[in-house]
Amino acid sequence: MPSRVSRRNELDAIVVGAGAVGGALALALARDGFEVAVVEARVPGAWHVDDEMDLRVVALAPDARDLLCDLDVWPSIACARIGPYRYMRVWDALAPGELRLDAAARGEAALGWIVENTLIRHALWQALSSAGERRIEGATASHVHLHCPAEVAAIEDSGEGVTATLDDGTRLRARLLVAAEGAQSPVRARLGIGFEGRDYGQRAVVAHVATARPHEDTAWQRFQPGGPLAFLPLADGRCSIVWSLPDDEAARVLALDDDAFRAELGCAFDFRLGTITAATPRAAFPLRLRRAERYVAGRCVLAGDAAHVVHPLAGQGMNLGLRDVTCLRRVLREARTNGTDIGAAHVLRRYERERRSENALAAQGLDAIERIYGSRLAPLALLRGAALEAAGRIAPVRRLLADAAAGRR
Ligand SMILES: Cc1cc2nc3c(=O)[nH]c(=O)nc-3n(C[C@H](O)[C@H](O)[C@H](O)COP(=O)(O)OP(=O)(O)OC[C@H]3O[C@@H](n4cnc5c(N)ncnc54)[C@H](O)[C@@H]3O)c2cc1C
């Protein structure tokens, strides 16, 4: 159904950034019959099943998978290369106790899926490209207009609409502009929206490793004083590791030769899967907590990492961003049903109210876990070991944690 509020020569929405969040949002809006322009700075790289796996993988929660299913991109992702995890095991290096979660206890096939970032982006970009070419089934008046490579050079918000001038001089006018350009968002800076938080003084060292024993379709996480170490099961039997370490330790670990790295990593992981038999080259990402002071400025809104960046210890960043997409999509659909301007302040504020509080809660929760588990204090270590053990034993708490991890709460 075409948007009732769109006027001649005016788009419904301009989405800046086509990462997982911007790509999913643009596709969702187009599927809903809105006319959308996408502005992406980098031409997305091709993805092929014979390529070495991207070092950046994410643990997608079931609600994120549901969104990608609804957008018809999940089948191409699932056919390609994904690692479902049916179990989760979390333990503390300094205290006894272990938390175990099992998908079967929730009546689900998996707690989540380990997917390469580039695969998600590639699948969304392919879908956006074909949506632009052939008009979307059931929504014949809708288009996706792709501008890539391109960036926004200026934004004018007249109150009646928003105009984005691109670096090639193209002018796009719409009811609404969404900044989904990731943590460095130039649009957010242009809008004068503050982005505050703290640097953890840590970097996440990532690599793919082969282990002597199979990963058992399990997402493993060991909390250590320097930061958590996760082993995430990949489709090809290897594990993707995310090893959060203080900056100086991360620099040292990055510089180790292959044998020394594998030996240290095996030791840091308690040799739960035996020795590390092979490892890819490593990469590292700085870890930060960031929150936008507001999500809305006039007819412009923020989504995904442009609005919030969290510690990756619970694998939530992209999942939160995709929840932004689901929320904004619902709010805009309802506005259209009510015959309301989709860029009206009260419409965008609804999205902001819902998502800002939920994202803030998630960020605070992850920050608190990082502080508690980062401490070497013996009484605190004993307490958290006992808490993990109790959480693992008490069925309702276990269900609550599994629901939260799955994005069902
Ligand atoms: C080590 C690590 C592990 C992680 N693990 C997980 C996990 O397990 N689960 C999870 O949910 N999350 C995880 N995350 C977080 C997750 O990767 C991010 O939250 C997610 O990728 C953010 O998506 P996004 O689309 O908002 O931003 P991005 O992925 O940053 O995409 C932004 C897009 O905007 C484009 N762009 C940038 N600037 C411009 C511009 N000026 N104009 C136009 N386009 C522009 C970029 O090219 C890109 O396509 C992890 C993060 C790290 C660092």
GROMACS .gro file of C-alpha atoms and ligand atoms in nm:
model
  462
    1MET     CA    1   0.000   0.000   0.000
    2PRO     CA    2   0.149   0.338  -0.094
    3SER     CA    3   0.204   0.590   0.181
    4ARG     CA    4  -0.095   0.820   0.213
    5VAL     CA    5   0.114   1.116   0.323
    6SER     CA    6   0.376   1.109   0.050
    7ARG     CA    7   0.358   1.391  -0.201
    8ARG     CA    8   0.483   1.418  -0.556
    9ASN     CA    9   0.864   1.423  -0.576
   10GLU     CA   10   0.887   1.362  -0.204
   11LEU     CA   11   1.012   1.045  -0.044
   12ASP     CA   12   0.877   0.903   0.277
   13ALA     CA   13   1.217   0.835   0.434
   14ILE     CA   14   1.588   0.880   0.374
   15VAL     CA   15   1.796   0.613   0.551
   16VAL     CA   16   2.164   0.707   0.587
   17GLY     CA   17   2.388   0.401   0.631
   18ALA     CA   18   2.312   0.050   0.504
   19GLY     CA   19   2.472  -0.166   0.772
   20ALA     CA   20   2.250  -0.431   0.929
   21VAL     CA   21   2.032  -0.167   1.097
   22GLY     CA   22   1.993   0.082   0.811
   23GLY     CA   23   1.962  -0.199   0.556
   24ALA     CA   24   1.691  -0.380   0.754
   25LEU     CA   25   1.503  -0.056   0.821
   26ALA     CA   26   1.507   0.055   0.456
   27LEU     CA   27   1.388  -0.287   0.343
   28ALA     CA   28   1.117  -0.302   0.611
   29LEU     CA   29   0.983   0.041   0.518
   30ALA     CA   30   0.988  -0.045   0.147
   31ARG     CA   31   0.806  -0.372   0.214
   32ASP     CA   32   0.546  -0.170   0.403
   33GLY     CA   33   0.487   0.049   0.099
   34PHE     CA   34   0.694   0.353   0.190
   35GLU     CA   35   0.919   0.518  -0.067
   36VAL     CA   36   1.273   0.513   0.064
   37ALA     CA   37   1.615   0.645  -0.037
   38VAL     CA   38   1.927   0.477   0.102
   39VAL     CA   39   2.254   0.672   0.125
   40GLU     CA   40   2.556   0.446   0.186
   41ALA     CA   41   2.919   0.561   0.188
   42ARG     CA   42   3.085   0.230   0.098
   43VAL     CA   43   2.989  -0.009  -0.181
   44PRO     CA   44   2.915  -0.332   0.010
   45GLY     CA   45   3.166  -0.604  -0.078
   46ALA     CA   46   3.055  -0.924  -0.248
   47TRP     CA   47   3.013  -1.233  -0.028
   48HIS     CA   48   3.092  -1.584  -0.147
   49VAL     CA   49   3.065  -1.913   0.040
   50ASP     CA   50   3.428  -1.997  -0.052
   51ASP     CA   51   3.556  -1.672   0.103
   52GLU     CA   52   3.735  -1.696   0.439
   53MET     CA   53   3.489  -1.612   0.715
   54ASP     CA   54   3.459  -1.250   0.819
   55LEU     CA   55   3.628  -1.197   1.156
   56ARG     CA   56   3.332  -0.986   1.267
   57VAL     CA   57   3.050  -1.216   1.358
   58VAL     CA   58   2.743  -1.146   1.569
   59ALA     CA   59   2.525  -1.364   1.787
   60LEU     CA   60   2.177  -1.296   1.648
   61ALA     CA   61   1.888  -1.343   1.890
   62PRO     CA   62   1.560  -1.512   1.782
   63ASP     CA   63   1.370  -1.182   1.757
   64ALA     CA   64   1.639  -1.048   1.519
   65ARG     CA   65   1.605  -1.367   1.315
   66ASP     CA   66   1.224  -1.317   1.311
   67LEU     CA   67   1.272  -0.969   1.163
   68LEU     CA   68   1.509  -1.098   0.893
   69CYS     CA   69   1.260  -1.381   0.817
   70ASP     CA   70   0.982  -1.128   0.781
   71LEU     CA   71   1.200  -0.934   0.536
   72ASP     CA   72   1.264  -1.257   0.338
   73VAL     CA   73   1.642  -1.231   0.378
   74TRP     CA   74   1.687  -1.501   0.643
   75PRO     CA   75   1.659  -1.794   0.394
   76SER     CA   76   1.957  -1.667   0.193
   77ILE     CA   77   2.157  -1.612   0.516
   78ALA     CA   78   2.062  -1.950   0.663
   79CYS     CA   79   2.146  -2.133   0.337
   80ALA     CA   80   2.484  -1.966   0.325
   81ARG     CA   81   2.674  -2.012   0.652
   82ILE     CA   82   2.539  -1.978   1.007
   83GLY     CA   83   2.626  -2.143   1.337
   84PRO     CA   84   2.320  -2.209   1.554
   85TYR     CA   85   2.387  -2.238   1.925
   86ARG     CA   86   2.157  -2.452   2.134
   87TYR     CA   87   2.337  -2.410   2.466
   88MET     CA   88   2.508  -2.134   2.657
   89ARG     CA   89   2.761  -2.185   2.935
   90VAL     CA   90   2.894  -1.899   3.147
   91TRP     CA   91   3.145  -1.928   3.430
   92ASP     CA   92   3.381  -1.719   3.639
   93ALA     CA   93   3.759  -1.759   3.641
   94LEU     CA   94   3.781  -1.666   4.011
   95ALA     CA   95   3.485  -1.850   4.161
   96PRO     CA   96   3.300  -2.179   4.135
   97GLY     CA   97   2.953  -2.197   3.979
   98GLU     CA   98   2.829  -2.207   3.622
   99LEU     CA   99   2.521  -2.087   3.436
  100ARG     CA  100   2.384  -2.324   3.170
  101LEU     CA  101   2.104  -2.238   2.931
  102ASP     CA  102   1.940  -2.484   2.691
  103ALA     CA  103   1.720  -2.387   2.394
  104ALA     CA  104   1.510  -2.703   2.437
  105ALA     CA  105   1.397  -2.579   2.780
  106ARG     CA  106   1.236  -2.286   2.598
  107GLY     CA  107   1.089  -2.514   2.334
  108GLU     CA  108   1.315  -2.358   2.069
  109ALA     CA  109   1.563  -2.510   1.826
  110ALA     CA  110   1.836  -2.255   1.906
  111LEU     CA  111   1.916  -1.977   2.153
  112GLY     CA  112   2.066  -1.780   1.865
  113TRP     CA  113   2.281  -1.794   1.552
  114ILE     CA  114   2.639  -1.687   1.488
  115VAL     CA  115   2.643  -1.496   1.159
  116GLU     CA  116   2.912  -1.297   0.977
  117ASN     CA  117   2.848  -0.921   0.963
  118THR     CA  118   2.933  -0.913   0.592
  119LEU     CA  119   2.683  -1.190   0.517
  120ILE     CA  120   2.398  -0.998   0.685
  121ARG     CA  121   2.492  -0.675   0.505
  122HIS     CA  122   2.532  -0.858   0.175
  123ALA     CA  123   2.190  -1.030   0.200
  124LEU     CA  124   2.018  -0.702   0.287
  125TRP     CA  125   2.196  -0.511   0.010
  126GLN     CA  126   2.098  -0.776  -0.248
  127ALA     CA  127   1.736  -0.753  -0.135
  128LEU     CA  128   1.745  -0.372  -0.145
  129SER     CA  129   1.900  -0.374  -0.493
  130SER     CA  130   1.634  -0.604  -0.635
  131ALA     CA  131   1.358  -0.414  -0.452
  132GLY     CA  132   1.475  -0.099  -0.627
  133GLU     CA  133   1.481  -0.266  -0.966
  134ARG     CA  134   1.152  -0.451  -0.972
  135ARG     CA  135   0.920  -0.258  -0.742
  136ILE     CA  136   0.800  -0.446  -0.442
  137GLU     CA  137   0.534  -0.709  -0.471
  138GLY     CA  138   0.206  -0.588  -0.327
  139ALA     CA  139   0.335  -0.233  -0.302
  140THR     CA  140   0.361  -0.120  -0.659
  141ALA     CA  141   0.399   0.250  -0.581
  142SER     CA  142   0.704   0.191  -0.360
  143HIS     CA  143   1.069   0.207  -0.453
  144VAL     CA  144   1.404   0.185  -0.291
  145HIS     CA  145   1.645   0.440  -0.437
  146LEU     CA  146   2.007   0.346  -0.368
  147HIS     CA  147   2.272   0.619  -0.354
  148CYS     CA  148   2.610   0.450  -0.315
  149PRO     CA  149   2.885   0.550  -0.270
  150ALA     CA  150   2.742   0.875  -0.134
  151GLU     CA  151   2.734   1.080   0.183
  152VAL     CA  152   2.512   1.354   0.318
  153ALA     CA  153   2.677   1.696   0.278
  154ALA     CA  154   2.395   1.911   0.420
  155ILE     CA  155   2.057   1.872   0.591
  156GLU     CA  156   1.777   2.130   0.592
  157ASP     CA  157   1.472   2.072   0.809
  158SER     CA  158   1.198   2.314   0.706
  159GLY     CA  159   0.945   2.180   0.954
  160GLU     CA  160   0.735   2.061   0.660
  161GLY     CA  161   0.996   1.815   0.536
  162VAL     CA  162   1.367   1.738   0.546
  163THR     CA  163   1.607   1.786   0.254
  164ALA     CA  164   1.940   1.606   0.237
  165THR     CA  165   2.198   1.728  -0.014
  166LEU     CA  166   2.442   1.453  -0.106
  167ASP     CA  167   2.812   1.504  -0.183
  168ASP     CA  168   2.738   1.463  -0.557
  169GLY     CA  169   2.484   1.748  -0.542
  170THR     CA  170   2.172   1.525  -0.547
  171ARG     CA  171   1.890   1.670  -0.333
  172LEU     CA  172   1.652   1.431  -0.160
  173ARG     CA  173   1.338   1.553   0.014
  174ALA     CA  174   1.145   1.335   0.258
  175ARG     CA  175   0.910   1.333   0.556
  176LEU     CA  176   1.180   1.178   0.772
  177LEU     CA  177   1.555   1.108   0.781
  178VAL     CA  178   1.706   0.817   0.977
  179ALA     CA  179   2.076   0.819   1.069
  180ALA     CA  180   2.197   0.457   1.088
  181GLU     CA  181   2.562   0.522   1.000
  182GLY     CA  182   2.714   0.349   1.301
  183ALA     CA  183   2.893   0.490   1.605
  184GLN     CA  184   3.078   0.767   1.418
  185SER     CA  185   2.752   0.903   1.266
  186PRO     CA  186   2.829   1.235   1.090
  187VAL     CA  187   2.453   1.307   1.069
  188ARG     CA  188   2.426   1.284   1.451
  189ALA     CA  189   2.715   1.531   1.481
  190ARG     CA  190   2.553   1.760   1.222
  191LEU     CA  191   2.232   1.757   1.425
  192GLY     CA  192   2.429   1.858   1.736
  193ILE     CA  193   2.322   1.550   1.935
  194GLY     CA  194   2.570   1.461   2.211
  195PHE     CA  195   2.707   1.106   2.234
  196GLU     CA  196   2.835   1.040   2.584
  197GLY     CA  197   2.968   0.740   2.773
  198ARG     CA  198   3.294   0.585   2.878
  199ASP     CA  199   3.585   0.401   2.722
  200TYR     CA  200   3.638   0.063   2.886
  201GLY     CA  201   4.013   0.086   2.828
  202GLN     CA  202   3.969  -0.255   2.666
  203ARG     CA  203   3.990  -0.397   2.319
  204ALA     CA  204   3.814  -0.706   2.188
  205VAL     CA  205   4.065  -0.936   2.020
  206VAL     CA  206   3.886  -1.149   1.761
  207ALA     CA  207   3.995  -1.454   1.560
  208HIS     CA  208   3.856  -1.785   1.439
  209VAL     CA  209   4.011  -2.091   1.600
  210ALA     CA  210   3.999  -2.469   1.566
  211THR     CA  211   3.984  -2.669   1.890
  212ALA     CA  212   4.074  -3.030   1.973
  213ARG     CA  213   3.717  -3.104   2.086
  214PRO     CA  214   3.392  -3.003   1.906
  215HIS     CA  215   3.216  -2.686   2.020
  216GLU     CA  216   2.893  -2.874   2.100
  217ASP     CA  217   2.673  -2.600   1.946
  218THR     CA  218   2.744  -2.400   2.259
  219ALA     CA  219   2.819  -2.030   2.315
  220TRP     CA  220   3.083  -2.034   2.588
  221GLN     CA  221   3.181  -1.736   2.802
  222ARG     CA  222   3.442  -1.717   3.077
  223PHE     CA  223   3.455  -1.404   3.293
  224GLN     CA  224   3.809  -1.305   3.385
  225PRO     CA  225   3.932  -1.000   3.577
  226GLY     CA  226   4.067  -0.840   3.255
  227GLY     CA  227   3.738  -0.892   3.066
  228PRO     CA  228   3.521  -1.175   2.930
  229LEU     CA  229   3.638  -1.437   2.680
  230ALA     CA  230   3.375  -1.586   2.449
  231PHE     CA  231   3.398  -1.889   2.218
  232LEU     CA  232   3.112  -1.881   1.968
  233PRO     CA  233   3.032  -2.185   1.751
  234LEU     CA  234   3.083  -2.137   1.375
  235ALA     CA  235   2.911  -2.335   1.099
  236ASP     CA  236   3.237  -2.502   0.992
  237GLY     CA  237   3.313  -2.648   1.337
  238ARG     CA  238   3.557  -2.374   1.441
  239CYS     CA  239   3.488  -2.111   1.709
  240SER     CA  240   3.493  -1.736   1.677
  241ILE     CA  241   3.662  -1.586   1.983
  242VAL     CA  242   3.593  -1.244   2.134
  243TRP     CA  243   3.859  -1.183   2.399
  244SER     CA  244   3.810  -0.854   2.586
  245LEU     CA  245   4.139  -0.739   2.736
  246PRO     CA  246   4.284  -0.419   2.882
  247ASP     CA  247   4.443  -0.213   2.601
  248ASP     CA  248   4.805  -0.300   2.691
  249GLU     CA  249   4.725  -0.672   2.729
  250ALA     CA  250   4.539  -0.670   2.396
  251ALA     CA  251   4.843  -0.513   2.227
  252ARG     CA  252   5.065  -0.783   2.377
  253VAL     CA  253   4.828  -1.066   2.273
  254LEU     CA  254   4.803  -0.924   1.920
  255ALA     CA  255   5.182  -0.930   1.893
  256LEU     CA  256   5.224  -1.295   2.007
  257ASP     CA  257   5.338  -1.549   1.751
  258ASP     CA  258   5.084  -1.814   1.651
  259ASP     CA  259   5.205  -2.090   1.890
  260ALA     CA  260   5.220  -1.857   2.189
  261PHE     CA  261   4.878  -1.712   2.109
  262ARG     CA  262   4.714  -2.054   2.085
  263ALA     CA  263   4.877  -2.168   2.411
  264GLU     CA  264   4.768  -1.854   2.602
  265LEU     CA  265   4.419  -1.866   2.460
  266GLY     CA  266   4.373  -2.232   2.552
  267CYS     CA  267   4.487  -2.156   2.905
  268ALA     CA  268   4.260  -1.848   2.936
  269PHE     CA  269   3.969  -2.069   2.828
  270ASP     CA  270   4.044  -2.341   3.087
  271PHE     CA  271   4.105  -2.581   2.794
  272ARG     CA  272   3.727  -2.644   2.794
  273LEU     CA  273   3.750  -2.757   2.431
  274GLY     CA  274   4.101  -2.898   2.462
  275THR     CA  275   4.398  -2.734   2.293
  276ILE     CA  276   4.366  -2.468   2.024
  277THR     CA  277   4.491  -2.644   1.712
  278ALA     CA  278   4.478  -2.356   1.460
  279ALA     CA  279   4.401  -1.984   1.456
  280THR     CA  280   4.342  -1.721   1.188
  281PRO     CA  281   4.519  -1.382   1.202
  282ARG     CA  282   4.376  -1.160   1.476
  283ALA     CA  283   4.200  -0.822   1.473
  284ALA     CA  284   4.096  -0.592   1.758
  285PHE     CA  285   3.815  -0.343   1.825
  286PRO     CA  286   3.814  -0.074   2.097
  287LEU     CA  287   3.531  -0.123   2.349
  288ARG     CA  288   3.314   0.172   2.443
  289LEU     CA  289   2.985   0.259   2.604
  290ARG     CA  290   2.803   0.541   2.425
  291ARG     CA  291   2.451   0.682   2.445
  292ALA     CA  292   2.298   0.958   2.236
  293GLU     CA  293   2.148   1.229   2.459
  294ARG     CA  294   1.834   1.214   2.241
  295TYR     CA  295   1.721   1.011   1.942
  296VAL     CA  296   1.515   1.280   1.766
  297ALA     CA  297   1.595   1.624   1.623
  298GLY     CA  298   1.314   1.772   1.415
  299ARG     CA  299   1.238   1.519   1.141
  300CYS     CA  300   1.561   1.324   1.195
  301VAL     CA  301   1.601   1.014   1.414
  302LEU     CA  302   1.889   0.789   1.517
  303ALA     CA  303   1.894   0.408   1.508
  304GLY     CA  304   2.145   0.132   1.584
  305ASP     CA  305   2.504   0.214   1.681
  306ALA     CA  306   2.443   0.578   1.580
  307ALA     CA  307   2.220   0.593   1.892
  308HIS     CA  308   2.388   0.347   2.131
  309VAL     CA  309   2.707   0.143   2.160
  310VAL     CA  310   2.733  -0.131   2.425
  311HIS     CA  311   2.998  -0.372   2.550
  312PRO     CA  312   2.989  -0.690   2.334
  313LEU     CA  313   2.998  -0.920   2.639
  314ALA     CA  314   2.638  -1.035   2.587
  315GLY     CA  315   2.637  -0.993   2.208
  316GLN     CA  316   2.360  -0.734   2.213
  317GLY     CA  317   2.465  -0.436   1.994
  318MET     CA  318   2.312  -0.543   1.664
  319ASN     CA  319   2.019  -0.711   1.836
  320LEU     CA  320   1.931  -0.381   2.005
  321GLY     CA  321   1.968  -0.199   1.671
  322LEU     CA  322   1.733  -0.445   1.501
  323ARG     CA  323   1.484  -0.388   1.785
  324ASP     CA  324   1.506  -0.016   1.699
  325VAL     CA  325   1.408  -0.115   1.344
  326THR     CA  326   1.107  -0.319   1.459
  327CYS     CA  327   0.988  -0.037   1.685
  328LEU     CA  328   1.032   0.244   1.430
  329ARG     CA  329   0.862   0.033   1.164
  330ARG     CA  330   0.559  -0.025   1.389
  331VAL     CA  331   0.534   0.341   1.491
  332LEU     CA  332   0.550   0.460   1.128
  333ARG     CA  333   0.294   0.205   1.011
  334GLU     CA  334   0.054   0.313   1.285
  335ALA     CA  335   0.104   0.679   1.196
  336ARG     CA  336   0.017   0.607   0.836
  337THR     CA  337  -0.293   0.406   0.937
  338ASN     CA  338  -0.406   0.705   1.144
  339GLY     CA  339  -0.342   0.940   0.851
  340THR     CA  340  -0.065   1.115   1.047
  341ASP     CA  341   0.255   1.265   0.906
  342ILE     CA  342   0.523   0.999   0.969
  343GLY     CA  343   0.781   1.267   1.047
  344ALA     CA  344   0.563   1.448   1.303
  345ALA     CA  345   0.733   1.516   1.636
  346HIS     CA  346   0.485   1.314   1.844
  347VAL     CA  347   0.530   1.010   1.616
  348LEU     CA  348   0.909   1.015   1.641
  349ARG     CA  349   0.894   1.082   2.017
  350ARG     CA  350   0.701   0.757   2.063
  351TYR     CA  351   0.987   0.567   1.904
  352GLU     CA  352   1.238   0.760   2.114
  353ARG     CA  353   1.053   0.695   2.442
  354GLU     CA  354   1.031   0.322   2.381
  355ARG     CA  355   1.377   0.257   2.249
  356ARG     CA  356   1.580   0.501   2.454
  357SER     CA  357   1.464   0.353   2.783
  358GLU     CA  358   1.510  -0.007   2.671
  359ASN     CA  359   1.854   0.060   2.520
  360ALA     CA  360   1.960   0.252   2.831
  361LEU     CA  361   1.853  -0.038   3.054
  362ALA     CA  362   2.047  -0.285   2.841
  363ALA     CA  363   2.355  -0.060   2.836
  364GLN     CA  364   2.343  -0.009   3.216
  365GLY     CA  365   2.297  -0.383   3.271
  366LEU     CA  366   2.595  -0.471   3.052
  367ASP     CA  367   2.803  -0.196   3.212
  368ALA     CA  368   2.719  -0.327   3.561
  369ILE     CA  369   2.810  -0.684   3.460
  370GLU     CA  370   3.140  -0.558   3.316
  371ARG     CA  371   3.221  -0.375   3.644
  372ILE     CA  372   3.117  -0.662   3.873
  373TYR     CA  373   3.295  -0.931   3.671
  374GLY     CA  374   3.597  -0.712   3.608
  375SER     CA  375   3.668  -0.693   3.983
  376ARG     CA  376   3.936  -0.906   4.148
  377LEU     CA  377   3.794  -0.851   4.500
  378ALA     CA  378   3.769  -1.198   4.659
  379PRO     CA  379   3.432  -1.147   4.841
  380LEU     CA  380   3.277  -1.011   4.521
  381ALA     CA  381   3.417  -1.304   4.322
  382LEU     CA  382   3.261  -1.552   4.567
  383LEU     CA  383   2.930  -1.368   4.559
  384ARG     CA  384   2.911  -1.363   4.180
  385GLY     CA  385   3.007  -1.731   4.159
  386ALA     CA  386   2.720  -1.810   4.396
  387ALA     CA  387   2.485  -1.584   4.196
  388LEU     CA  388   2.576  -1.763   3.871
  389GLU     CA  389   2.523  -2.099   4.033
  390ALA     CA  390   2.187  -1.991   4.179
  391ALA     CA  391   2.073  -1.840   3.849
  392GLY     CA  392   2.158  -2.169   3.680
  393ARG     CA  393   1.965  -2.375   3.936
  394ILE     CA  394   1.645  -2.173   3.970
  395ALA     CA  395   1.426  -2.260   3.672
  396PRO     CA  396   1.225  -1.932   3.650
  397VAL     CA  397   1.547  -1.725   3.667
  398ARG     CA  398   1.702  -1.947   3.404
  399ARG     CA  399   1.398  -1.899   3.180
  400LEU     CA  400   1.408  -1.523   3.239
  401LEU     CA  401   1.776  -1.509   3.135
  402ALA     CA  402   1.712  -1.721   2.826
  403ASP     CA  403   1.415  -1.500   2.733
  404ALA     CA  404   1.623  -1.186   2.778
  405ALA     CA  405   1.904  -1.333   2.565
  406ALA     CA  406   1.647  -1.423   2.299
  407GLY     CA  407   1.500  -1.073   2.296
  408ARG     CA  408   1.161  -1.197   2.414
  409ARG     CA  409   1.152  -0.959   2.711
  410LIG     C1  410   3.399  -0.733   1.888
  410LIG     C2  411   3.253  -0.707   1.870
  410LIG     C3  412   3.163  -0.813   1.880
  410LIG     C4  413   3.025  -0.790   1.864
  410LIG     N1  414   2.940  -0.895   1.878
  410LIG     C5  415   2.807  -0.874   1.868
  410LIG     C6  416   2.714  -0.981   1.884
  410LIG     O1  417   2.751  -1.097   1.910
  410LIG     N2  418   2.580  -0.955   1.872
  410LIG     C7  419   2.534  -0.830   1.844
  410LIG     O2  420   2.411  -0.810   1.838
  410LIG     N3  421   2.620  -0.725   1.828
  410LIG     C8  422   2.754  -0.744   1.838
  410LIG     N4  423   2.840  -0.640   1.820
  410LIG     C9  424   2.788  -0.508   1.787
  410LIG    C10  425   2.747  -0.498   1.639
  410LIG     O3  426   2.856  -0.532   1.555
  410LIG    C11  427   2.700  -0.354   1.609
  410LIG     O4  428   2.608  -0.315   1.708
  410LIG    C12  429   2.629  -0.348   1.473
  410LIG     O5  430   2.715  -0.393   1.370
  410LIG    C13  431   2.585  -0.204   1.445
  410LIG     O6  432   2.514  -0.200   1.323
  410LIG     P1  433   2.477  -0.060   1.256
  410LIG     O7  434   2.409  -0.095   1.127
  410LIG     O8  435   2.406   0.027   1.353
  410LIG     O9  436   2.616   0.013   1.228
  410LIG     P2  437   2.737  -0.029   1.132
  410LIG    O10  438   2.751  -0.176   1.124
  410LIG    O11  439   2.854   0.050   1.180
  410LIG    O12  440   2.691   0.020   0.988
  410LIG    C14  441   2.694   0.156   0.953
  410LIG    C15  442   2.679   0.171   0.802
  410LIG    O13  443   2.680   0.310   0.769
  410LIG    C16  444   2.775   0.337   0.667
  410LIG     N5  445   2.827   0.472   0.686
  410LIG    C17  446   2.918   0.516   0.776
  410LIG     N6  447   2.937   0.648   0.763
  410LIG    C18  448   2.854   0.689   0.663
  410LIG    C19  449   2.828   0.815   0.604
  410LIG     N7  450   2.891   0.927   0.643
  410LIG     N8  451   2.736   0.820   0.505
  410LIG    C20  452   2.672   0.708   0.462
  410LIG     N9  453   2.694   0.587   0.515
  410LIG    C21  454   2.784   0.577   0.614
  410LIG    C22  455   2.882   0.228   0.684
  410LIG    O14  456   2.953   0.208   0.564
  410LIG    C23  457   2.796   0.108   0.725
  410LIG    O15  458   2.744   0.041   0.613
  410LIG    C24  459   2.978  -0.659   1.836
  410LIG    C25  460   3.068  -0.553   1.824
  410LIG    C26  461   3.204  -0.577   1.842
  410LIG    C27  462   3.301  -0.461   1.832
   0.00000   0.00000   0.00000
